[in-house]
């Protein structure tokens, strides 16, 4: 295992300190927790939004803490759900009196622990609602999941629900907005090589030199098939078709596209893939309101990519483009 | 070689099409060239800024084409200088009557080809100046370089010279600003694993399972030493010391910091390293005006990181934070 670390048992701790040090104008770490919250928390009179999950998916979720997205991100150990008490600390810290929405990726541990935290918060009189993101169309049920997994489409939920909260919507409205995004967003990924959880020290799965896997999860969960390595064009067609089976985009529909690198796939390859995806969308007469290319929901150093399509309605599009400012969007800005 | 591609000989072509397709509100590709220019080019009455070099360093340089940074990026084949005629096309396309500045990374081929293009442009009556970035303190002279190599510090040159040009400065002033940044910016990197140029199909160098290399260039050029794998703390100390030897930051100085992932090093590890760098800067009483973490000047899928420090003066800091909008900064924005 070749990693730039100090201590495998301290990697999440060290990472959180690095995020807090680099992005101190955006966020701070709640003492003695694995929670990053907006620097000024809570925001009074605004619905708070809390997300999180296992670490190893950076910039998700700490990179999305800031204006127009998340109020808090709770980090678990690598690929491990955060505990209920950590989520509870996050909820308490960001409740500005209008309640808190939890955005949970659909993994059994996450759902259980976030729900337990919600109960703890309700017992203290905080109004908490939750949504579960399950955008991965690859498989039903998986290693750590009952139903479909939540992957990169979660970023659109953060962004659009975040815009709703920022505009002053109440908890029910923010939840409805998040659910509308979840209904309209579908994703699927593929991998060319596995990743290594630091504490494990060995790859989570293996792929032969001429093999790729279609539909791999972001923790290396099995996908739908292993095949000899396909071209970018073939891969784009395959992922698009599977996503489209669920999303039923029509000619003239507007979509936002997220081409998400899983870790070690160079931006060069991501753009080659983007070109192929765009060609398919053009063939179908689907208009792209936005095409985002880069690393948003990673799997450590896994090689691979995922395709996310969000079917837009005018209200979703407006919120997608609403102002937001978070570390993952930080670019030469105070 | 496991890559998501269609044809190794078409990879730059396909990538440029993907960038143009994804970022059509920012830029366009000049027909029959490997040049990406701002969508509205030239910008009349503004100094044009042209950069570029071999491909494989994405988002550099196409991702920096846009308001407040570059007017054009010229792409060569992977790790290969663009030809003079391509650079010449870029210069012609972005000259808005106030002349053009070329920002060249210090590699022999780049310097030669950009200079030849400058001569071609001068012959057509376009005023062209150039600066050569040589921020890599690792080694004097290298495989493809006489003197020091240009690496991630180039991004600060783009940003700050870009701000000067945007504010209406004339060609001499923009050049002076760029030279001031070059004088104040130093970098050094390290690698844990090599990368594979698609057309070659095999790694450019080899590192044993327990080895890392200090001072590797962004094309895999040899660094200063190979060592058993150091901790992040040790690596941070080593890179900082070498950069500081040249930069002589004093207590109370303000600096901008760029922690740059080379390709397959997870953001998790980049943030661990960030935490260690920040600790060293704090020890020295150096104030950080900005800490940027992520992939800005990559080497395909090389594992590794570079540290760049820019010593700030008030005028540089103002330009660093001036508004800019380019695809590499694109985040849910029209």
XYZ file of C-alpha atoms in Angstrom:
668
model
C 0.000 0.000 0.000
C 1.483 3.341 -1.078
C -0.209 6.218 0.641
C 0.756 9.638 1.909
C -0.292 9.298 5.542
C 0.980 9.477 9.088
C -0.973 6.729 10.778
C -3.704 4.580 9.254
C -5.750 4.826 12.440
C -5.597 8.613 12.422
C -6.336 9.251 8.787
C -9.840 10.655 9.234
C -8.710 12.759 12.186
C -5.781 14.180 10.200
C -7.918 14.765 7.128
C -10.564 16.673 9.106
C -7.840 18.849 10.599
C -6.509 19.514 7.109
C -9.932 20.486 5.812
C -10.524 22.784 8.762
C -7.064 24.353 8.385
C -7.381 24.902 4.647
C -10.943 26.155 4.672
C -11.187 28.096 7.913
C -13.192 30.887 6.310
C -15.891 28.376 5.353
C -16.079 25.874 8.148
C -14.916 24.735 11.532
C -14.664 21.400 13.229
C -16.893 20.797 16.233
C -14.498 19.985 19.065
C -14.112 16.296 19.876
C -16.324 15.247 16.976
C -15.906 14.255 13.335
C -18.313 16.996 12.321
C -17.532 19.954 10.080
C -20.055 22.799 10.289
C -20.337 26.155 8.573
C -18.181 28.672 10.334
C -21.251 30.636 11.452
C -23.589 27.956 12.761
C -26.445 27.760 13.240
C -27.902 30.069 10.613
C -30.917 31.456 12.397
C -34.214 31.125 10.593
C -32.826 28.739 7.974
C -33.462 25.015 7.730
C -30.207 23.219 8.512
C -28.993 20.503 6.155
C -26.809 17.686 7.463
C -25.222 14.971 5.353
C -22.227 12.713 5.687
C -21.241 9.082 5.680
C -18.090 7.042 5.588
C -14.883 8.877 4.687
C -12.954 8.166 1.495
C -15.378 9.930 -0.846
C -13.853 13.400 -0.646
C -14.701 16.135 -1.466
C -17.975 14.526 -0.275
C -19.162 15.609 2.140
C -16.994 18.141 3.995
C -16.224 19.978 0.764
C -19.898 20.838 0.408
C -20.256 22.638 3.719
C -20.959 26.272 3.037
C -23.443 28.761 1.730
C -26.106 27.209 -0.478
C -25.285 23.570 0.257
C -24.681 21.832 3.587
C -24.663 23.170 7.113
C -22.787 20.144 8.426
C -20.979 17.042 7.194
C -20.460 14.097 9.513
C -17.483 11.874 8.749
C -17.307 8.202 9.661
C -14.198 6.092 9.473
C -13.194 5.160 5.916
C -16.174 3.483 4.207
C -17.920 3.193 7.601
C -21.087 4.943 8.745
C -20.715 7.735 11.280
C -22.160 6.900 14.696
C -25.517 8.314 15.848
C -23.926 10.506 18.509
C -21.805 12.285 15.887
C -24.828 12.913 13.688
C -26.712 14.146 16.755
C -23.930 16.655 17.496
C -24.219 17.934 13.931
C -27.988 18.330 14.168
C -27.742 20.265 17.419
C -25.053 22.560 16.046
C -26.953 23.594 12.915
C -30.545 23.839 14.078
C -31.412 27.483 13.604
C -34.962 27.032 14.893
C -36.496 25.945 11.594
C -35.545 22.278 11.842
C -32.964 20.101 10.145
C -33.023 17.921 7.032
C -30.791 14.842 6.935
C -29.579 13.793 3.472
C -28.621 10.128 3.739
C -27.055 7.920 1.080
C -28.847 4.588 1.023
C -26.571 2.267 2.990
C -28.048 0.233 5.806
C -25.631 1.558 8.440
C -26.050 5.180 7.408
C -29.829 4.971 7.377
C -29.893 3.301 10.787
C -27.458 5.695 12.441
C -28.913 8.873 10.966
C -32.405 7.722 11.996
C -31.223 7.043 15.517
C -29.698 10.518 15.654
C -32.976 11.986 14.397
C -34.788 10.306 17.275
C -32.285 11.679 19.771
C -32.784 15.153 18.332
C -36.583 14.886 18.298
C -36.416 13.908 21.975
C -34.698 17.239 22.562
C -37.391 19.089 20.654
C -35.568 19.599 17.354
C -37.689 19.066 14.268
C -35.852 16.632 11.993
C -36.788 15.218 8.611
C -34.793 12.953 6.348
C -34.423 11.852 2.755
C -32.577 8.832 1.423
C -30.707 9.090 -1.876
C -30.702 5.951 -4.043
C -29.600 7.121 -7.475
C -27.422 4.135 -8.475
C -29.401 2.139 -11.045
C -26.793 -0.649 -11.246
C -28.233 -3.154 -8.790
C -31.094 -3.721 -6.370
C -29.695 -4.660 -2.964
C -25.963 -4.832 -2.441
C -23.270 -5.643 0.118
C -24.262 -2.881 2.524
C -27.573 -1.807 1.074
C -31.158 -2.821 0.910
C -32.529 -1.281 -2.292
C -30.444 0.930 -4.515
C -27.223 2.582 -3.410
C -26.700 6.318 -3.134
C -23.766 7.667 -5.135
C -22.766 10.855 -6.988
C -26.319 12.055 -7.607
C -26.293 13.002 -3.924
C -24.316 16.100 -4.881
C -27.302 17.428 -6.816
C -29.527 16.794 -3.788
C -27.153 18.811 -1.610
C -27.017 21.630 -4.094
C -30.695 21.981 -4.851
C -32.062 21.326 -1.359
C -29.348 23.700 -0.135
C -30.636 26.424 -2.437
C -34.184 25.856 -1.191
C -33.072 26.166 2.433
C -31.002 29.253 1.662
C -34.006 30.946 0.060
C -35.988 30.608 3.287
C -38.142 27.562 2.538
C -39.512 25.684 5.538
C -38.546 22.139 6.482
C -41.364 20.452 4.580
C -40.576 22.425 1.435
C -36.866 21.659 1.646
C -37.644 17.989 2.105
C -40.057 18.015 -0.862
C -37.410 19.679 -3.010
C -34.831 17.069 -2.009
C -37.293 14.277 -2.800
C -38.019 15.784 -6.189
C -34.298 15.756 -7.008
C -34.009 12.154 -5.799
C -36.898 11.202 -8.053
C -35.238 12.843 -11.069
C -31.599 11.813 -10.620
C -30.041 8.531 -11.732
C -26.427 7.379 -11.858
C -24.239 4.452 -12.750
C -20.515 3.857 -12.530
C -17.784 1.502 -13.624
C -14.319 0.673 -12.391
C -10.999 -0.284 -13.920
C -9.139 -0.870 -10.655
C -9.968 -1.173 -6.953
C -9.012 1.021 -4.023
C -7.303 0.269 -0.734
C -8.847 1.219 2.605
C -5.838 2.433 4.651
C -6.610 0.315 7.720
C -7.057 -2.797 5.555
C -3.924 -2.319 3.478
C -5.093 -4.497 0.592
C -7.517 -3.897 -2.289
C -11.200 -4.493 -1.594
C -11.590 -6.519 -4.793
C -9.514 -7.548 -7.776
C -9.787 -6.996 -11.489
C -7.599 -8.672 -14.091
C -5.394 -6.532 -16.328
C -7.880 -6.808 -19.221
C -11.022 -6.479 -17.115
C -13.389 -3.741 -16.073
C -16.493 -3.904 -13.936
C -19.763 -2.230 -14.827
C -21.902 -0.884 -12.013
C -19.366 -1.061 -9.176
C -20.406 0.725 -6.000
C -18.400 3.526 -4.415
C -17.067 1.138 -1.776
C -16.148 -1.474 -4.348
C -19.416 -3.373 -4.037
C -20.036 -5.725 -6.946
C -21.625 -4.318 -10.067
C -23.669 -5.995 -12.769
C -20.967 -7.571 -14.890
C -17.282 -7.932 -15.539
C -16.183 -7.540 -19.090
C -13.027 -7.076 -21.098
C -12.128 -3.402 -21.230
C -14.607 -1.462 -23.325
C -13.878 1.739 -25.189
C -15.043 5.031 -23.751
C -17.776 5.159 -26.410
C -19.036 1.692 -25.521
C -18.894 2.477 -21.817
C -20.783 5.736 -22.314
C -23.479 3.945 -24.302
C -23.819 1.218 -21.705
C -24.065 3.560 -18.709
C -26.370 5.968 -20.526
C -28.757 3.202 -21.598
C -29.066 1.864 -18.064
C -29.648 5.332 -16.609
C -32.085 6.212 -19.376
C -34.092 3.010 -18.752
C -35.089 4.571 -15.462
C -35.090 8.244 -16.272
C -36.961 8.193 -19.603
C -35.568 11.485 -20.863
C -37.477 12.749 -23.879
C -36.373 14.820 -26.828
C -36.291 18.453 -25.713
C -35.872 17.616 -22.026
C -33.228 19.550 -20.172
C -30.692 17.690 -18.050
C -27.738 18.418 -15.816
C -24.850 15.994 -16.302
C -22.242 15.006 -13.768
C -19.242 13.057 -15.048
C -17.613 12.001 -11.806
C -14.067 10.647 -11.541
C -13.792 7.992 -8.837
C -10.203 8.762 -7.878
C -7.358 7.900 -10.204
C -8.979 8.321 -13.590
C -7.259 11.335 -15.157
C -9.324 14.345 -16.134
C -8.068 13.637 -19.678
C -10.024 10.367 -19.717
C -13.011 11.970 -18.025
C -13.168 14.493 -20.865
C -12.875 11.784 -23.524
C -15.851 10.112 -21.849
C -17.653 13.473 -21.664
C -17.314 13.865 -25.406
C -18.924 10.459 -25.927
C -21.747 11.145 -23.476
C -22.474 14.492 -25.098
C -22.735 12.808 -28.505
C -25.337 10.376 -27.170
C -27.324 13.160 -25.502
C -27.270 15.132 -28.745
C -28.538 12.092 -30.660
C -31.472 11.901 -28.265
C -32.163 15.617 -28.518
C -31.566 16.096 -24.789
C -30.436 19.612 -23.905
C -27.682 19.957 -21.334
C -28.149 22.859 -18.959
C -24.886 22.057 -17.222
C -22.081 19.531 -17.666
C -19.849 19.091 -14.645
C -16.651 17.081 -14.991
C -14.316 16.168 -12.142
C -14.088 14.453 -8.793
C -17.137 15.012 -6.595
C -17.862 11.638 -4.983
C -14.741 9.520 -5.020
C -13.718 6.064 -3.856
C -10.193 6.769 -2.634
C -7.865 5.892 -5.544
C -10.271 3.678 -7.478
C -9.949 4.051 -11.254
C -13.330 4.548 -12.821
C -16.069 6.985 -13.515
C -19.762 7.452 -12.932
C -22.410 9.115 -15.038
C -25.214 11.023 -13.355
C -28.145 12.567 -15.172
C -30.608 14.893 -13.500
C -33.807 15.615 -15.367
C -34.475 19.292 -14.867
C -37.678 21.177 -14.332
C -37.580 25.003 -14.319
C -37.623 25.156 -10.509
C -34.838 22.594 -10.151
C -32.730 24.384 -12.752
C -33.141 27.701 -10.994
C -31.964 26.184 -7.707
C -29.121 24.304 -9.386
C -27.674 27.598 -10.542
C -28.385 29.554 -7.353
C -25.339 31.015 -5.668
C -23.330 28.612 -3.536
C -19.909 28.875 -1.996
C -18.207 25.874 -0.399
C -14.642 24.534 -0.192
C -15.151 22.122 -3.105
C -16.048 25.182 -5.184
C -13.344 27.295 -3.624
C -11.177 28.842 -6.252
C -8.980 31.741 -5.295
C -11.629 33.162 -3.023
C -11.450 34.506 0.486
C -2.592 -0.250 -19.411
C -6.123 0.340 -18.122
C -7.563 3.536 -19.500
C -10.952 4.820 -20.508
C -10.228 5.803 -24.111
C -11.280 5.177 -27.666
C -7.989 5.353 -29.507
C -4.600 6.202 -28.057
C -3.752 8.311 -31.101
C -6.943 10.344 -30.762
C -6.866 10.986 -27.048
C -6.001 14.695 -27.213
C -8.493 15.234 -30.009
C -11.257 13.489 -28.049
C -10.349 15.303 -24.843
C -10.477 18.711 -26.516
C -13.883 17.882 -27.940
C -15.040 16.857 -24.475
C -13.788 20.091 -22.941
C -15.454 22.155 -25.647
C -18.701 20.200 -25.283
C -18.791 20.446 -21.501
C -17.757 24.070 -21.262
C -19.353 25.663 -24.306
C -20.395 28.748 -22.361
C -16.757 29.441 -21.512
C -14.724 28.409 -24.507
C -14.620 27.107 -28.042
C -12.144 25.134 -30.032
C -10.492 26.879 -32.970
C -11.349 24.720 -35.965
C -8.604 22.351 -37.108
C -6.348 23.300 -34.214
C -5.612 22.070 -30.703
C -6.399 25.514 -29.347
C -9.164 26.370 -26.898
C -10.024 30.077 -26.735
C -12.517 32.064 -24.723
C -15.897 31.910 -26.361
C -15.785 35.632 -27.148
C -12.302 36.122 -28.574
C -10.499 38.375 -28.944
C -11.415 40.657 -26.065
C -10.888 44.085 -27.572
C -8.639 46.429 -25.640
C -7.371 43.686 -23.325
C -3.958 42.046 -23.372
C -4.416 38.431 -24.466
C -2.797 35.675 -22.418
C -1.823 32.407 -24.064
C -0.438 29.361 -22.275
C -0.346 25.652 -22.933
C 2.042 22.777 -23.315
C 1.869 19.027 -23.535
C -1.423 17.394 -22.622
C -1.820 15.126 -19.585
C -1.745 17.904 -16.986
C -5.474 18.646 -16.961
C -7.164 20.841 -15.846
C -4.029 22.707 -17.025
C -4.321 24.499 -19.280
C -7.716 24.352 -21.017
C -9.506 24.487 -17.674
C -8.069 27.946 -17.075
C -9.481 29.567 -20.202
C -12.005 32.169 -19.166
C -12.518 35.501 -17.545
C -9.625 36.585 -15.352
C -7.177 33.899 -16.439
C -6.252 32.699 -19.934
C -7.520 33.761 -23.326
C -6.207 30.616 -24.971
C -4.674 27.259 -24.114
C -2.682 25.353 -26.716
C -2.543 21.573 -26.276
C 0.307 19.416 -27.514
C 0.229 15.651 -27.656
C 0.572 13.990 -24.239
C 3.727 15.305 -22.547
C 4.818 16.857 -25.863
C 5.180 20.542 -26.705
C 2.586 22.063 -29.002
C 3.928 23.068 -32.395
C 4.677 26.718 -33.279
C 1.848 26.923 -35.814
C -0.701 25.969 -33.149
C 0.624 28.598 -30.756
C 0.582 31.114 -33.618
C -3.107 30.354 -34.253
C -3.824 31.004 -30.588
C -1.990 34.327 -30.612
C -3.846 35.528 -33.696
C -7.211 34.518 -32.253
C -6.809 36.388 -28.958
C -4.992 39.557 -29.932
C -7.427 42.328 -29.103
C -5.073 45.062 -30.243
C -3.130 45.387 -27.011
C -0.712 42.541 -27.617
C -0.353 39.042 -26.233
C 1.598 37.560 -23.334
C 2.811 33.968 -23.597
C 3.122 32.069 -20.306
C 5.540 29.216 -20.931
C 6.548 26.434 -18.563
C 10.311 25.995 -18.716
C 10.798 22.980 -20.969
C 13.168 23.261 -23.893
C 10.583 22.287 -26.507
C 7.919 24.617 -25.143
C 10.275 27.571 -24.955
C 11.513 26.985 -28.503
C 8.079 26.498 -30.037
C 6.401 29.375 -28.225
C 9.307 31.659 -29.194
C 9.022 30.620 -32.814
C 5.316 31.378 -32.716
C 6.066 34.780 -31.184
C 8.354 35.549 -34.106
C 5.679 34.513 -36.581
C 3.196 36.789 -34.840
C 5.622 39.725 -34.651
C 6.145 39.358 -38.387
C 2.405 39.913 -38.774
C 2.547 43.010 -36.610
C 1.221 41.520 -33.335
C 3.035 42.661 -30.213
C 4.060 39.564 -28.246
C 5.912 39.211 -24.958
C 6.704 36.093 -23.002
C 7.533 34.844 -19.541
C 8.996 31.494 -18.564
C 7.849 29.822 -15.330
C 10.509 27.833 -13.466
C 9.067 27.296 -9.993
C 10.276 23.732 -9.378
C 13.166 23.970 -6.908
C 13.949 20.227 -7.050
C 16.698 20.178 -9.663
C 18.713 22.407 -11.977
C 18.510 21.043 -15.540
C 16.466 17.931 -16.245
C 15.463 15.493 -18.980
C 13.681 18.101 -21.083
C 14.770 21.293 -19.390
C 17.680 23.611 -19.147
C 17.389 25.328 -15.762
C 14.468 24.702 -13.453
C 11.206 23.119 -14.541
C 7.850 24.868 -14.532
C 5.161 23.076 -12.559
C 2.054 23.908 -10.474
C 3.171 27.448 -9.587
C 2.198 28.282 -13.162
C -1.428 28.364 -12.030
C -0.690 31.396 -9.845
C 0.976 33.106 -12.810
C -2.139 32.521 -14.914
C -4.411 33.804 -12.180
C -2.522 36.942 -11.255
C -1.357 37.985 -14.717
C -4.915 37.237 -15.848
C -6.275 39.655 -13.261
C -3.828 42.333 -14.393
C -4.883 41.920 -18.013
C -8.556 41.931 -17.074
C -8.126 45.204 -15.195
C -6.853 46.914 -18.347
C -3.088 46.844 -17.770
C -0.924 47.176 -20.865
C 1.375 44.434 -22.157
C 4.462 45.603 -20.293
C 2.551 45.804 -17.023
C 1.004 42.363 -17.463
C 4.435 40.941 -18.210
C 5.934 42.643 -15.147
C 3.151 41.259 -12.980
C 3.745 37.758 -14.321
C 7.463 38.089 -13.664
C 6.823 39.241 -10.135
C 4.734 36.117 -9.484
C 7.441 33.930 -11.020
C 9.987 35.547 -8.747
C 7.847 34.855 -5.672
C 6.551 31.336 -6.377
C 8.378 28.083 -5.627
C 7.228 24.470 -5.761
C 8.396 20.938 -5.239
C 6.706 17.581 -5.685
C 7.092 13.906 -4.925
C 5.708 10.711 -6.377
C 4.639 7.313 -5.092
C 3.890 5.765 -8.473
C 4.450 6.609 -12.138
C 1.972 7.332 -14.918
C 1.456 5.802 -18.333
C 1.426 7.890 -21.509
C -1.397 6.301 -23.564
C 0.626 5.994 -26.775
C 3.521 4.387 -24.864
C 1.414 1.925 -22.908
C 3.989 1.376 -20.173
C 5.027 3.448 -17.141
C 7.622 6.159 -17.723
C 9.635 5.048 -14.701
C 9.424 2.490 -11.917
C 9.291 2.714 -8.154
C 9.513 -0.257 -5.816
C 6.593 -1.041 -3.502
C 8.393 0.560 -0.532
C 9.854 3.514 -2.453
C 8.928 7.106 -3.133
C 10.747 9.729 -5.142
C 11.326 13.276 -3.962
C 11.350 16.028 -6.547
C 9.896 14.108 -9.486
C 8.914 16.272 -12.461
C 5.390 16.378 -13.857
C 6.426 14.159 -16.762
C 8.143 11.683 -14.473
C 11.575 13.289 -14.823
C 13.989 12.182 -12.102
C 13.890 14.012 -8.817
C 16.560 14.485 -6.172
C 16.371 11.190 -4.338
C 14.572 7.929 -3.883
C 13.774 6.939 -0.358
C 11.671 4.452 1.546
C 8.155 5.815 1.955
C 8.122 8.767 4.327
C 5.174 9.846 6.437
C 3.113 12.803 5.350
C 4.699 14.870 8.132
C 8.216 13.987 6.988
C 7.303 14.648 3.374
C 5.779 18.013 4.239
C 8.889 19.010 6.168
C 11.191 17.947 3.368
C 9.279 19.760 0.611
C 8.735 22.863 2.734
C 12.423 23.117 3.669
C 13.541 22.916 0.054
C 10.984 25.511 -1.065
C 11.792 27.750 1.874
C 15.536 27.602 1.054
C 14.696 29.600 -2.029
C 11.757 31.644 -0.907
C 13.018 32.844 2.490
C 9.588 33.480 3.953
C 9.803 35.504 7.161
C 7.600 35.532 10.219
C 4.545 37.663 9.426
C 4.812 37.151 5.662
C 1.628 36.257 3.881
C 1.578 33.329 1.491
C -0.819 31.521 -0.805
C -0.498 27.747 -0.648
C -1.326 25.261 -3.373
C -1.403 21.583 -2.415
C -1.649 19.939 -5.803
C -2.598 16.310 -6.359
C -0.723 14.783 -9.288
C -3.455 12.382 -10.341
C -4.318 9.370 -8.231
C -3.551 10.636 -4.748
C -6.935 10.824 -2.996
C -8.149 14.139 -1.666
C -8.131 12.414 1.736
C -4.335 12.129 1.581
C -4.002 15.630 0.172
C -5.829 16.957 3.232
C -3.667 14.922 5.619
C -0.652 16.543 3.947
C -2.367 19.951 4.135
C -2.709 19.573 7.886
C 1.025 18.886 8.176
C 1.992 21.799 5.915
C -0.246 24.165 7.859
C 1.441 23.112 11.100
C 4.861 23.958 9.678
C 3.668 27.325 8.362
C 2.179 28.126 11.765
C 5.483 27.239 13.458
C 7.218 29.732 11.179
C 4.600 32.412 11.786
C 3.691 32.516 8.115
C 0.131 33.692 7.476
C -1.857 31.877 4.837
C -4.048 34.129 2.739
C -5.361 31.153 0.803
C -4.910 27.391 0.896
C -5.984 25.584 -2.256
C -6.186 21.797 -2.236
C -6.914 19.621 -5.252
C -5.818 18.740 -8.759
C -4.615 21.732 -10.762
C -1.521 20.537 -12.625
C -1.609 16.782 -12.909
C 0.572 14.071 -14.418
C -2.095 11.701 -15.732
C -2.590 9.044 -13.018
C 0.700 9.566 -11.184
C 0.376 9.193 -7.399
C 1.999 12.103 -5.656
C 1.625 15.659 -4.619
C 3.341 19.001 -4.991
C 3.617 21.911 -2.618
C 3.618 25.445 -4.002
C 4.142 28.558 -1.923
C 3.588 32.038 -3.283
C 4.937 34.906 -1.216
C 2.310 37.598 -1.365
C 2.612 41.332 -1.575
C -0.565 43.448 -1.265
C -0.837 43.916 -5.034
C -0.386 40.202 -5.737
C -2.937 39.286 -3.093
C -5.484 41.662 -4.536
C -5.078 40.124 -7.987
C -5.110 36.586 -6.592
C -8.587 37.195 -5.235
C -9.907 39.174 -8.197
C -12.931 37.681 -9.897
C -12.231 34.855 -12.309
C -14.492 32.355 -13.991
C -13.113 29.394 -15.907
C -14.103 25.726 -16.398
C -11.708 24.507 -13.684
C -13.585 26.810 -11.306
C -16.947 25.948 -12.795
C -19.341 24.831 -10.125
C -23.002 24.798 -10.945
C -22.718 27.967 -12.955
C -24.063 28.884 -16.351
